[in-house]
C-alpha positions as MATLAB code, in Angstrom:
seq = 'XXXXXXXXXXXXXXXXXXXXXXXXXXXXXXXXXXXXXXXXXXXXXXXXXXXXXXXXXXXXXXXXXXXXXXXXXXXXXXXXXXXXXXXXXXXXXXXXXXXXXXXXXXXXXXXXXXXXXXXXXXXXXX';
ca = [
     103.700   97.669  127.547;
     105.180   99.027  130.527;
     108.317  101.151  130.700;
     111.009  100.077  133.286;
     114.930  100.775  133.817;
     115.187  104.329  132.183;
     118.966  105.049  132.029;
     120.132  108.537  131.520;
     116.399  109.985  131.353;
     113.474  110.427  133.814;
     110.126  108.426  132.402;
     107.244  111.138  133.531;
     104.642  108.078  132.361;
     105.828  104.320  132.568;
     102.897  103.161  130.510;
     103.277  103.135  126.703;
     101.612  102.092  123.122;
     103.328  100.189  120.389;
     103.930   98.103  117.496;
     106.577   96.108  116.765;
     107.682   95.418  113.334;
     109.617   92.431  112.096;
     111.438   94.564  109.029;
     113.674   91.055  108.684;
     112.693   91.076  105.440;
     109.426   91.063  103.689;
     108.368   88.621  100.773;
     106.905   90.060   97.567;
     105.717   86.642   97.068;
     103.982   85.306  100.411;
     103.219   89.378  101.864;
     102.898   91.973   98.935;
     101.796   90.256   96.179;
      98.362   88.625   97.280;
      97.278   91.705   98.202;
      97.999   93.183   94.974;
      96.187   90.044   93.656;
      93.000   90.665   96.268;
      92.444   94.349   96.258;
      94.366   95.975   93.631;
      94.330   93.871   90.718;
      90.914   93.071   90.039;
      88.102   93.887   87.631;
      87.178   97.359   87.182;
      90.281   98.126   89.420;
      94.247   98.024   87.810;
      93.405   94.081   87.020;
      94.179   93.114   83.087;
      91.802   95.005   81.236;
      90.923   97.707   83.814;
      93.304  100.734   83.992;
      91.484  103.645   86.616;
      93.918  106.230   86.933;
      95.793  104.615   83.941;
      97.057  102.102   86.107;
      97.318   98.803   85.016;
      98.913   96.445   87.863;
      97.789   92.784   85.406;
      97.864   89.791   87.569;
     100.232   91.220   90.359;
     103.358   89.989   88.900;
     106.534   91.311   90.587;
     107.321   92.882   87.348;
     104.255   94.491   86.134;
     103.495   96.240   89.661;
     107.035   96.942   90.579;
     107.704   99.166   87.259;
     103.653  100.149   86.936;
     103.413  103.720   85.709;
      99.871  105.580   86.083;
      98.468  108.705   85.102;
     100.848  110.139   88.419;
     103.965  108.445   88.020;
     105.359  105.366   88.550;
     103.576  103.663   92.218;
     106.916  102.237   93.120;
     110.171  103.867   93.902;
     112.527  101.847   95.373;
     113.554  102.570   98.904;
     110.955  105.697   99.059;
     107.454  104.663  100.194;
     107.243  108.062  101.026;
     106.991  109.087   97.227;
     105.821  105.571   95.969;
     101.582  105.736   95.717;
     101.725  102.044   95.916;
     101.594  102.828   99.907;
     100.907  106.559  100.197;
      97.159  106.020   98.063;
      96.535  103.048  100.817;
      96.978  105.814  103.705;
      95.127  108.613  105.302;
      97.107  111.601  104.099;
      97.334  110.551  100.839;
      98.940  113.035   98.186;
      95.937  112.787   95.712;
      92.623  111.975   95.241;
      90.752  109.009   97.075;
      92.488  106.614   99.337;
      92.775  103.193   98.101;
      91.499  100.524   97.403;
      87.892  102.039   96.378;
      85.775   99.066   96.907;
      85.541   97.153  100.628;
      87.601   97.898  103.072;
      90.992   99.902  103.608;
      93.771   98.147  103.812;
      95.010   97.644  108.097;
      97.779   99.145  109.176;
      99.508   95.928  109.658;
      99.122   95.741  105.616;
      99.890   99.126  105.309;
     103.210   98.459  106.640;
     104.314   95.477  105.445;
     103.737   97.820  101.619;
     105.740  100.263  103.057;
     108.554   98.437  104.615;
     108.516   95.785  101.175;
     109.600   99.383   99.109;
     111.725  100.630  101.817;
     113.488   97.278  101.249;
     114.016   97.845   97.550;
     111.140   96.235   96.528;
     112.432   93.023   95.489;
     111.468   90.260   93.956;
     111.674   87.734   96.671;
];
């Protein structure tokens, strides 16, 4: 986007990159949780029955993945995504071993996000 109508600044460069988020609010339901269900809760993953890293995350209920504790601590702490692995495994500079998920592709950074601004919301269950 372009920069225009600096006020109380001078704009050396008037061309830009950015995202925009919508943090109105984001949906456990409709934006976190079929993720969960797709990448994260599956079969030789954290799905029932599979536990790598001593994770268990079931069927991706609000309830099982918002208080899931693995062999690091619990993945959620709400309004912290900086200390909650739910997002910081799904990132670059995560704090320990590989980034997540394991199989297919990493999660976008437009996923990435919405993880990250669902915690820094308080994770609810909404």
């Amino acid at each position: 986007f372009k920069i225009s109508g600096v006020t109380g600044a001078t704009a050396t460069d008037s061309i830009a990159t950015g995202r925009i988020w919508d943090d109105d609010g984001v949906s456990y339901a409709t934006s976190v949780k079929p993720v969960i269900i797709a990448r994260c809760a599956i079969s030789g993953c954290h799905g029932s029955g599979s536990s790598s890293g001593g994770l268990i995350m079931g069927s991706g209920a609000w309830s099982t993945v918002r208080f899931a504790v693995g062999d690091n601590g619990a993945i959620v702490i709400p309004l912290n995504s900086a200390a909650s692995h739910l997002y910081t495994k799904t990132t670059l500079s995560k704090p320990f071993g590989s980034q997540m998920p394991l199989s297919g592709a990493k999660l976008s950074l437009e996923v990435q996000d919405t993880i990250r601004m669902w915690i820094d919301q308080d994770a609810q269950d909404n």
